[in-house]
Short mmCIF file of C-alpha atoms in Angstrom, two decimals:
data_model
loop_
_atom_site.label_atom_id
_atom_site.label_comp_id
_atom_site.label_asym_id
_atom_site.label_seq_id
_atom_site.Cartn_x
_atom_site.Cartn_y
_atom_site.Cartn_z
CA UNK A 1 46.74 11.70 -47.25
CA UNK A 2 44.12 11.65 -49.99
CA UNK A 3 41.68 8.36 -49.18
CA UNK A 4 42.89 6.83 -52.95
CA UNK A 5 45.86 6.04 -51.03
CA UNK A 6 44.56 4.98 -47.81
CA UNK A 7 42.57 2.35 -49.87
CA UNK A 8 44.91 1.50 -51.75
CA UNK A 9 47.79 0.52 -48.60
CA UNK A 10 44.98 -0.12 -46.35
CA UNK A 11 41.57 -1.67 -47.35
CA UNK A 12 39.04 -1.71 -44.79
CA UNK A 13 37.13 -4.87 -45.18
CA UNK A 14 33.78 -5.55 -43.33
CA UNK A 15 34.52 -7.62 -40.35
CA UNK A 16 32.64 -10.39 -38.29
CA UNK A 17 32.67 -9.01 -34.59
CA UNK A 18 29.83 -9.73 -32.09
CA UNK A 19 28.34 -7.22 -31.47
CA UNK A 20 25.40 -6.34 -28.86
CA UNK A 21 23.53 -3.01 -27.35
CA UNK A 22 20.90 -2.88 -24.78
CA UNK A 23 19.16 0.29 -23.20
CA UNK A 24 17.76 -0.55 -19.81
CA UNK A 25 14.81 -0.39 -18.41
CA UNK A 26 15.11 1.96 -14.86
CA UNK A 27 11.89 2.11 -13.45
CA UNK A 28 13.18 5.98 -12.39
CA UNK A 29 14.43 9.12 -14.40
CA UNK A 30 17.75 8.34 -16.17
CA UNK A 31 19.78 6.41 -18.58
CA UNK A 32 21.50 3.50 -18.62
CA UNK A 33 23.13 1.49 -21.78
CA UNK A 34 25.86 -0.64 -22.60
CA UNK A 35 27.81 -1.64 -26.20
CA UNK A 36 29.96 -5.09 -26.44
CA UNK A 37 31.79 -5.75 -29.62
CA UNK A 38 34.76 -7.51 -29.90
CA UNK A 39 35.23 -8.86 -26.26
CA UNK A 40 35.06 -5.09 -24.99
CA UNK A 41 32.34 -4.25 -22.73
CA UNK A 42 31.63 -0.49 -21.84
CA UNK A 43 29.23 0.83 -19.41
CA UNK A 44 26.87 3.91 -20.56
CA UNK A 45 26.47 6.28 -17.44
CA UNK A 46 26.68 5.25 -14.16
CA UNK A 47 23.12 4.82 -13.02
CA UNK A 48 21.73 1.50 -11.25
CA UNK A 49 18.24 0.02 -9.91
CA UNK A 50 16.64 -2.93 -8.50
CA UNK A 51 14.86 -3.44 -12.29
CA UNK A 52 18.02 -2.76 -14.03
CA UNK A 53 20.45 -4.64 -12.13
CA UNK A 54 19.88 -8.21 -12.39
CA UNK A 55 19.07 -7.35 -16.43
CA UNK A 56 22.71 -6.05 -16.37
CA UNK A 57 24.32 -9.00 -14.49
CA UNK A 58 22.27 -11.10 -17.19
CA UNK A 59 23.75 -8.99 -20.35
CA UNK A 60 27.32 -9.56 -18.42
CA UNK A 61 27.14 -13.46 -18.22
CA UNK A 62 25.61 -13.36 -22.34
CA UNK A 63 28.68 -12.01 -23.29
CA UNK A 64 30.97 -14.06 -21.02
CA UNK A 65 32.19 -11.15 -18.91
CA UNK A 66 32.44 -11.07 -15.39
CA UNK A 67 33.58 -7.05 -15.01
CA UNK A 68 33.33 -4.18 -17.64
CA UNK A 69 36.08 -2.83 -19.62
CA UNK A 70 35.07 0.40 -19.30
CA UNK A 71 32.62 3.10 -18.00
CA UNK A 72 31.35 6.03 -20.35
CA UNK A 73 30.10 8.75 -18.23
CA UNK A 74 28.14 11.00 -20.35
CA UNK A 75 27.20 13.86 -18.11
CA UNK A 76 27.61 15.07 -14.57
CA UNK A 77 23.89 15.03 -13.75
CA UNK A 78 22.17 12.74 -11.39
CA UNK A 79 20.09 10.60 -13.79
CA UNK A 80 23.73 9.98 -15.62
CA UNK A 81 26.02 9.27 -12.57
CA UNK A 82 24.18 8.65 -9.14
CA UNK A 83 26.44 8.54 -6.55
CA UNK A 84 25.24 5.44 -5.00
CA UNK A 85 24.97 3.32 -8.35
CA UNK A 86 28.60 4.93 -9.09
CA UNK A 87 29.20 3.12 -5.89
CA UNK A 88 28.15 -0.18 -6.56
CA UNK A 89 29.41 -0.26 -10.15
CA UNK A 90 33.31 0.64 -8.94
CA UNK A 91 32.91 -2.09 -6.55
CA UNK A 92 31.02 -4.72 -8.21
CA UNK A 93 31.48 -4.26 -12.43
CA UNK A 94 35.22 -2.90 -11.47
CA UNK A 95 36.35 -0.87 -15.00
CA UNK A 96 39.43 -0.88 -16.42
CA UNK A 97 38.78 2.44 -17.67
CA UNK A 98 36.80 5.44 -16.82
CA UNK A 99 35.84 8.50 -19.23
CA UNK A 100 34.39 11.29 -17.24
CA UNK A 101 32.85 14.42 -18.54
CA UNK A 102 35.11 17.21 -19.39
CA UNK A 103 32.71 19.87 -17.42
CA UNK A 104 32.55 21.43 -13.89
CA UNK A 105 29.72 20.72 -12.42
CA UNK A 106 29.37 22.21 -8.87
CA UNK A 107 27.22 20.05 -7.15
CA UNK A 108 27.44 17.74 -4.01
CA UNK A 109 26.67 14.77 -6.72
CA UNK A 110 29.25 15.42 -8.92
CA UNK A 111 31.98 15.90 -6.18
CA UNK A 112 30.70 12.99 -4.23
CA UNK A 113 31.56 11.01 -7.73
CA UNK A 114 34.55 12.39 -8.40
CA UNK A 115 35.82 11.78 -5.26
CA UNK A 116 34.47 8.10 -5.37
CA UNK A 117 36.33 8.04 -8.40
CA UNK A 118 39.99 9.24 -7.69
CA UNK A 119 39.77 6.90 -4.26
CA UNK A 120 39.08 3.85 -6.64
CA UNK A 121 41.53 4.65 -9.09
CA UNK A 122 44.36 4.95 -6.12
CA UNK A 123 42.84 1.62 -4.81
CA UNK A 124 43.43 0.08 -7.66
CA UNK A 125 46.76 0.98 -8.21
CA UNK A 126 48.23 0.43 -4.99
CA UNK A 127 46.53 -3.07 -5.86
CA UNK A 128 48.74 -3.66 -9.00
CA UNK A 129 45.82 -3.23 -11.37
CA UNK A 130 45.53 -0.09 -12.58
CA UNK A 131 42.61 1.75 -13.95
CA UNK A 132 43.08 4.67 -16.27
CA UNK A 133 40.58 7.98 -16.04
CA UNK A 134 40.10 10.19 -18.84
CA UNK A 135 38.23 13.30 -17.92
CA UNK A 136 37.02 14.24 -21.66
CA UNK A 137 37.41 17.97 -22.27
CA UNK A 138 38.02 19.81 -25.76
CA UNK A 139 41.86 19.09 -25.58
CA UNK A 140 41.45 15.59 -24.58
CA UNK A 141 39.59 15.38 -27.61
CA UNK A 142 41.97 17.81 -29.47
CA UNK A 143 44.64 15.15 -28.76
CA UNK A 144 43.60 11.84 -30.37
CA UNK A 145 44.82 11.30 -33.58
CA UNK A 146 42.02 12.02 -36.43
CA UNK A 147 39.48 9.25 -37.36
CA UNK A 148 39.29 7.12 -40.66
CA UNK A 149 36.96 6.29 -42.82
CA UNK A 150 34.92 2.79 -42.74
CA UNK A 151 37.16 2.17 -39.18
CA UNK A 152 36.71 -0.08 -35.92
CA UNK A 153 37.85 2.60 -33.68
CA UNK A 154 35.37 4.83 -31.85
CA UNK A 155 35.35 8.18 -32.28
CA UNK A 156 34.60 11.17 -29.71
CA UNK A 157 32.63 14.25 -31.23
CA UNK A 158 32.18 16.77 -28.35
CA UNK A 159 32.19 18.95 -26.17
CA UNK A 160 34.46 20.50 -29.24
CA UNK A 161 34.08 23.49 -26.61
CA UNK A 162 32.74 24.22 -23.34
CA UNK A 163 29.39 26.21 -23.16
CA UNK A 164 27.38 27.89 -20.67
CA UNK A 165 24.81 25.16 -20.08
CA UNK A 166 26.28 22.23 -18.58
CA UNK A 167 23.38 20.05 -20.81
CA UNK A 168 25.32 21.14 -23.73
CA UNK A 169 29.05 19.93 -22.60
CA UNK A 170 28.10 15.92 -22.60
CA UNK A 171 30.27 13.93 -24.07
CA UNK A 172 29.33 12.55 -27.84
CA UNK A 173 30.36 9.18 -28.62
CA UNK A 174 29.94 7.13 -31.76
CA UNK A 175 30.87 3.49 -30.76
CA UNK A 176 32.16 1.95 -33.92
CA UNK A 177 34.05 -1.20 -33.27
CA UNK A 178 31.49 -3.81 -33.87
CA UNK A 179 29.30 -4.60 -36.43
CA UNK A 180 26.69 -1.87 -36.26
CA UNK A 181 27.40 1.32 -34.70
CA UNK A 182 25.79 3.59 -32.18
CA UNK A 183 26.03 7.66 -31.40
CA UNK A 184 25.75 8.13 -27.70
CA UNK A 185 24.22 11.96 -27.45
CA UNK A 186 23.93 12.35 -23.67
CA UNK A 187 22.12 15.86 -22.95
CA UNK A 188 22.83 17.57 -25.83
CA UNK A 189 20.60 20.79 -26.49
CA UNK A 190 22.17 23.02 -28.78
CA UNK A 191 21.27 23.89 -32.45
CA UNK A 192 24.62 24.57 -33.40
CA UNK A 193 26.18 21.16 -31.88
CA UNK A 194 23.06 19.47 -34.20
CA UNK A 195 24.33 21.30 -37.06
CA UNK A 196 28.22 20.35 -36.31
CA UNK A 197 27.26 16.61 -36.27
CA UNK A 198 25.20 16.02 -39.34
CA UNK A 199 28.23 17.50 -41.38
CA UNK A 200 30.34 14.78 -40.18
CA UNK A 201 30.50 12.40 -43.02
CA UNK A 202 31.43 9.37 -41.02
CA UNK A 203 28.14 9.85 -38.99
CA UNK A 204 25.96 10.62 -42.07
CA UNK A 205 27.43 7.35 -44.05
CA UNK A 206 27.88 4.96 -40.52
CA UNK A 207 25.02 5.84 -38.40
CA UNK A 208 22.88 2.80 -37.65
CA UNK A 209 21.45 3.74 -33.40
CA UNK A 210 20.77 6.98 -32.49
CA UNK A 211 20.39 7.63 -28.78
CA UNK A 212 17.88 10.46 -28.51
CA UNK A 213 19.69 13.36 -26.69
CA UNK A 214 18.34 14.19 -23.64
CA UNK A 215 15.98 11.31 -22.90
CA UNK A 216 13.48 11.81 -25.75
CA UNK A 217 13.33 15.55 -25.29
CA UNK A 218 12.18 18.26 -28.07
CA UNK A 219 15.78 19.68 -27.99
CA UNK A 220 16.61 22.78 -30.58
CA UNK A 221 18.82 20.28 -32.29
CA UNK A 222 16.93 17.89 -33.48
CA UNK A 223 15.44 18.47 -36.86
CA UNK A 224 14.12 17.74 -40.10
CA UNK A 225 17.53 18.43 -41.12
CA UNK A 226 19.28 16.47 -38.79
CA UNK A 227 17.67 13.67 -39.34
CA UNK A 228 17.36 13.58 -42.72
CA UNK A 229 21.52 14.13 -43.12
CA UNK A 230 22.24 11.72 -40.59
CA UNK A 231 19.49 8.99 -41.69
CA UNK A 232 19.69 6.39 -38.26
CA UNK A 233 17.95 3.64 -38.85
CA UNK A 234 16.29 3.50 -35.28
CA UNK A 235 16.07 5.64 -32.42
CA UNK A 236 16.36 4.79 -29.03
CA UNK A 237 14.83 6.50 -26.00
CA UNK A 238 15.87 6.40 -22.13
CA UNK A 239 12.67 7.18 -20.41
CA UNK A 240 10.84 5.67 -17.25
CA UNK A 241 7.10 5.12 -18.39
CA UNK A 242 6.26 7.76 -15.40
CA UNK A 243 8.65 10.41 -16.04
CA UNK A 244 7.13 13.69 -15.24
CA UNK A 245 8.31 15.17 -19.01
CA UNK A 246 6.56 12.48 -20.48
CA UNK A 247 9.17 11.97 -22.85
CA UNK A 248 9.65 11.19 -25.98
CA UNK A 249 8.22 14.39 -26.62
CA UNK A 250 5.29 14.36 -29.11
CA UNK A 251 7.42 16.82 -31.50
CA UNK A 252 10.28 14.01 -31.39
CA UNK A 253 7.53 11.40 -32.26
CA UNK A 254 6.29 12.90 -34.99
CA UNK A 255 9.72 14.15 -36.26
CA UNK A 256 10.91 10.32 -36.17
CA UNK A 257 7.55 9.70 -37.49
CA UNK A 258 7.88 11.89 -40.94
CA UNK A 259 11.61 11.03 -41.24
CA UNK A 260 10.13 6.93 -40.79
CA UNK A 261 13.01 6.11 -38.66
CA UNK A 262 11.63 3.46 -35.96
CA UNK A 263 11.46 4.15 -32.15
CA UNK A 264 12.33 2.22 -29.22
CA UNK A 265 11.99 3.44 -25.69
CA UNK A 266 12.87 1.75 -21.93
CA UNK A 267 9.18 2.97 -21.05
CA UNK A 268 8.08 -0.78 -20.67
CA UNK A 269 11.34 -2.83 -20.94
CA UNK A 270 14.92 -3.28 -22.05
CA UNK A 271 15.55 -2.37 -25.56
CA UNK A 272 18.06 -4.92 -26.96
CA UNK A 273 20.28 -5.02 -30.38
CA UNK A 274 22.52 -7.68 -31.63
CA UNK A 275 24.53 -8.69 -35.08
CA UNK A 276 22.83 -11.74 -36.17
CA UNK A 277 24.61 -14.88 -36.65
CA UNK A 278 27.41 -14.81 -38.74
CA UNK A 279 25.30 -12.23 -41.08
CA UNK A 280 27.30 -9.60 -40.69
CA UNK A 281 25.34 -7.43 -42.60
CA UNK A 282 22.26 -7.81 -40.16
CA UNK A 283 21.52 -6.62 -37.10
CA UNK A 284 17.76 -7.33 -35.13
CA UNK A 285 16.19 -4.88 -32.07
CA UNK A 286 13.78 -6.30 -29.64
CA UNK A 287 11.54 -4.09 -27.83
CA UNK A 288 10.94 -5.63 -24.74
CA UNK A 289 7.63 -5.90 -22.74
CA UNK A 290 7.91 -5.39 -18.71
CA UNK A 291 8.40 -9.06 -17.97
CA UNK A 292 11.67 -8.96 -19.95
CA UNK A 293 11.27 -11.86 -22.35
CA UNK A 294 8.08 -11.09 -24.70
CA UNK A 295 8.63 -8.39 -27.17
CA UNK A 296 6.41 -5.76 -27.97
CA UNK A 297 8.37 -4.98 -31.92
CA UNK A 298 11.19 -7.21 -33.62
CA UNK A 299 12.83 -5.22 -36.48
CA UNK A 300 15.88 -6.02 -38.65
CA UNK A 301 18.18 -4.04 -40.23
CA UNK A 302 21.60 -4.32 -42.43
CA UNK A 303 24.47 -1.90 -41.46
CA UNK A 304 25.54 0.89 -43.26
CA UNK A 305 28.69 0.38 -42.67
CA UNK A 306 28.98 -3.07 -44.38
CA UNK A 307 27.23 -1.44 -47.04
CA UNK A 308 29.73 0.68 -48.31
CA UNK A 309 32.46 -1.86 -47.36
CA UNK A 310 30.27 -4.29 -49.50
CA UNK A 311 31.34 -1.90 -52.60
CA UNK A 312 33.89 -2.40 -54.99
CA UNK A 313 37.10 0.44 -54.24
CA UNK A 314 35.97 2.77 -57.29
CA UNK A 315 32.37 3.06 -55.57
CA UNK A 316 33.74 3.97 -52.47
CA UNK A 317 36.18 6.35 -53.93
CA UNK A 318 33.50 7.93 -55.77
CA UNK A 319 31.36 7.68 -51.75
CA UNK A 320 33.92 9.03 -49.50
CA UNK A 321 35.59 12.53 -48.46
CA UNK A 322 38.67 12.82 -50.39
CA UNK A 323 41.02 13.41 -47.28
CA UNK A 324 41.27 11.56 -44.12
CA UNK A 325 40.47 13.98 -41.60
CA UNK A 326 37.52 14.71 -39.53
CA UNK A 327 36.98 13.86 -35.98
CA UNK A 328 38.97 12.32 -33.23
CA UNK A 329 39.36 8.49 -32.30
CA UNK A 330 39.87 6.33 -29.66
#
């Protein structure tokens, strides 16, 4: 169907959804995040700490939720899904859903979570509330019907295919269904999965957070190029202030630096985002200080997707691809 006609039967229209995002602060290696828009909480990774808990309880009571809706699991390694924070978040934060990576991953962490994973899921159904796991592979992905333009819906980007390095199989997700939108990059390495995502148009027009891939490190994919065609107007970094990598790397500093894209990181506290008001357009990001209340940088932005949906129908004719296809949804 040629977009003409999708905005002519269907005209997205810029919407007023709450919207928040916070990176948290670990104190160890690893990454933890979490995106509410529209009532719907999800859970980035599976990770937990005795910093970053009581910060998550707090974002949980902020946006009047007492469980998550659902838990993103990016990758199979241990500063993604620890086995005992896995624990604690099946029991405690109880999701309704679970997206698992699509990789094998033969260690005792990744079978311990698994298997913590399948028993809660049977729990839960022989309880009468059932939670759905999606283990997301290449034909999971393959599956969902194709994405539109200037959507709500979230939209998974890889693993398109399954390589060699398990780094390289994490699951990209660009959460879209509030009022600025985020690309969740897990461990990503590879040049070529770089050069897949900055041709995909949504990303290059919607892009507002980009999660660094790989906790800040100087990855082959990120480039000149890829920042320049994707454009983010902030990054943000999952890094304890002691990791051993010292990441962000210096190369990803100065990259962000030259392209003047804004960094956060969790070095010294949580990094938090919310729509402001009923400004839809506008969006602020707080970069917290250790004692979780003073700010060390304030910035505001305006989405890019209200933006475009700002535009009369002609402009965004003349802006968007001419066919609705592209990458998959949820």
């Amino acid at each position: 169907m040629k977009l003409s006609e999708i905005l002519a039967n269907n005209r997205p229209t810029a919407k007023s959804v709450r919207t928040r995002f916070r990176a948290y602060k670990l104190g160890t290696a690893g990454s933890l995040c979490s995106y509410f828009a529209g009532g719907h909480f999800t859970l980035i990774e599976a990770m937990d700490s005795s910093v970053s808990r009581s910060s998550l309880q707090e974002e949980l009571r902020i946006c009047g939720k007492s469980h998550i809706d659902t838990l993103h699991i990016t990758s199979w390694d241990n500063d993604h899904c620890e086995t005992n924070a896995l624990e604690w978040i099946l029991k405690t934060l109880q999701p309704e859903r679970i997206e698992t990576p699509g990789y094998v991953h033969d260690t005792q962490c990744a079978r311990d979570c698994l298997d913590l994973i399948g028993k809660y899921r049977t729990a839960r159904a022989n309880s009468g509330k059932a939670a759905k796991v999606v283990s997301v592979t290449p034909d999971y992905i393959s599956s969902l019907e194709p994405s539109v333009v200037l959507g709500y819906r979230n939209i998974f980007y890889h693993p398109k295919t399954i390589y060699e390095k398990s780094n390289n199989n994490s699951s990209v997700k660009f959460f879209r269904t509030g009022s600025f939108n985020v690309l969740s990059t897990g461990d990503i390495e590879h040049h070529d999965i770089g050069a897949y995502l900055r041709r995909c148009n949504k990303l290059r027009r919607e892009i507002d957070v980009l999660l660094l891939p790989h906790h800040g490190g100087p990855v082959d994919l990120m480039t000149a190029k890829f920042l320049e065609e994707l454009k983010p107007s902030l990054a943000v970094c999952t890094s304890n202030t002691a990791n051993q990598h010292d990441h962000p790397d210096q190369s990803i500093r100065d990259l962000l630096s030259d392209q003047r894209i804004p960094l956060m990181t969790t070095k010294r506290g949580d990094v938090i985002i919310e729509s402001t008001g009923s400004h839809i357009s506008k969006y602020r990001a707080t970069d917290l200080l250790s004692d979780g209340k003073s700010s060390q940088e304030d910035l505001c932005f305006t989405a890019r997707k209200f933006d475009l949906l700002s535009k009369n129908g002609d402009t965004i004719r003349d802006r968007l691809d001419h066919q609705n296809t592209g990458p998959r949804r949820r």
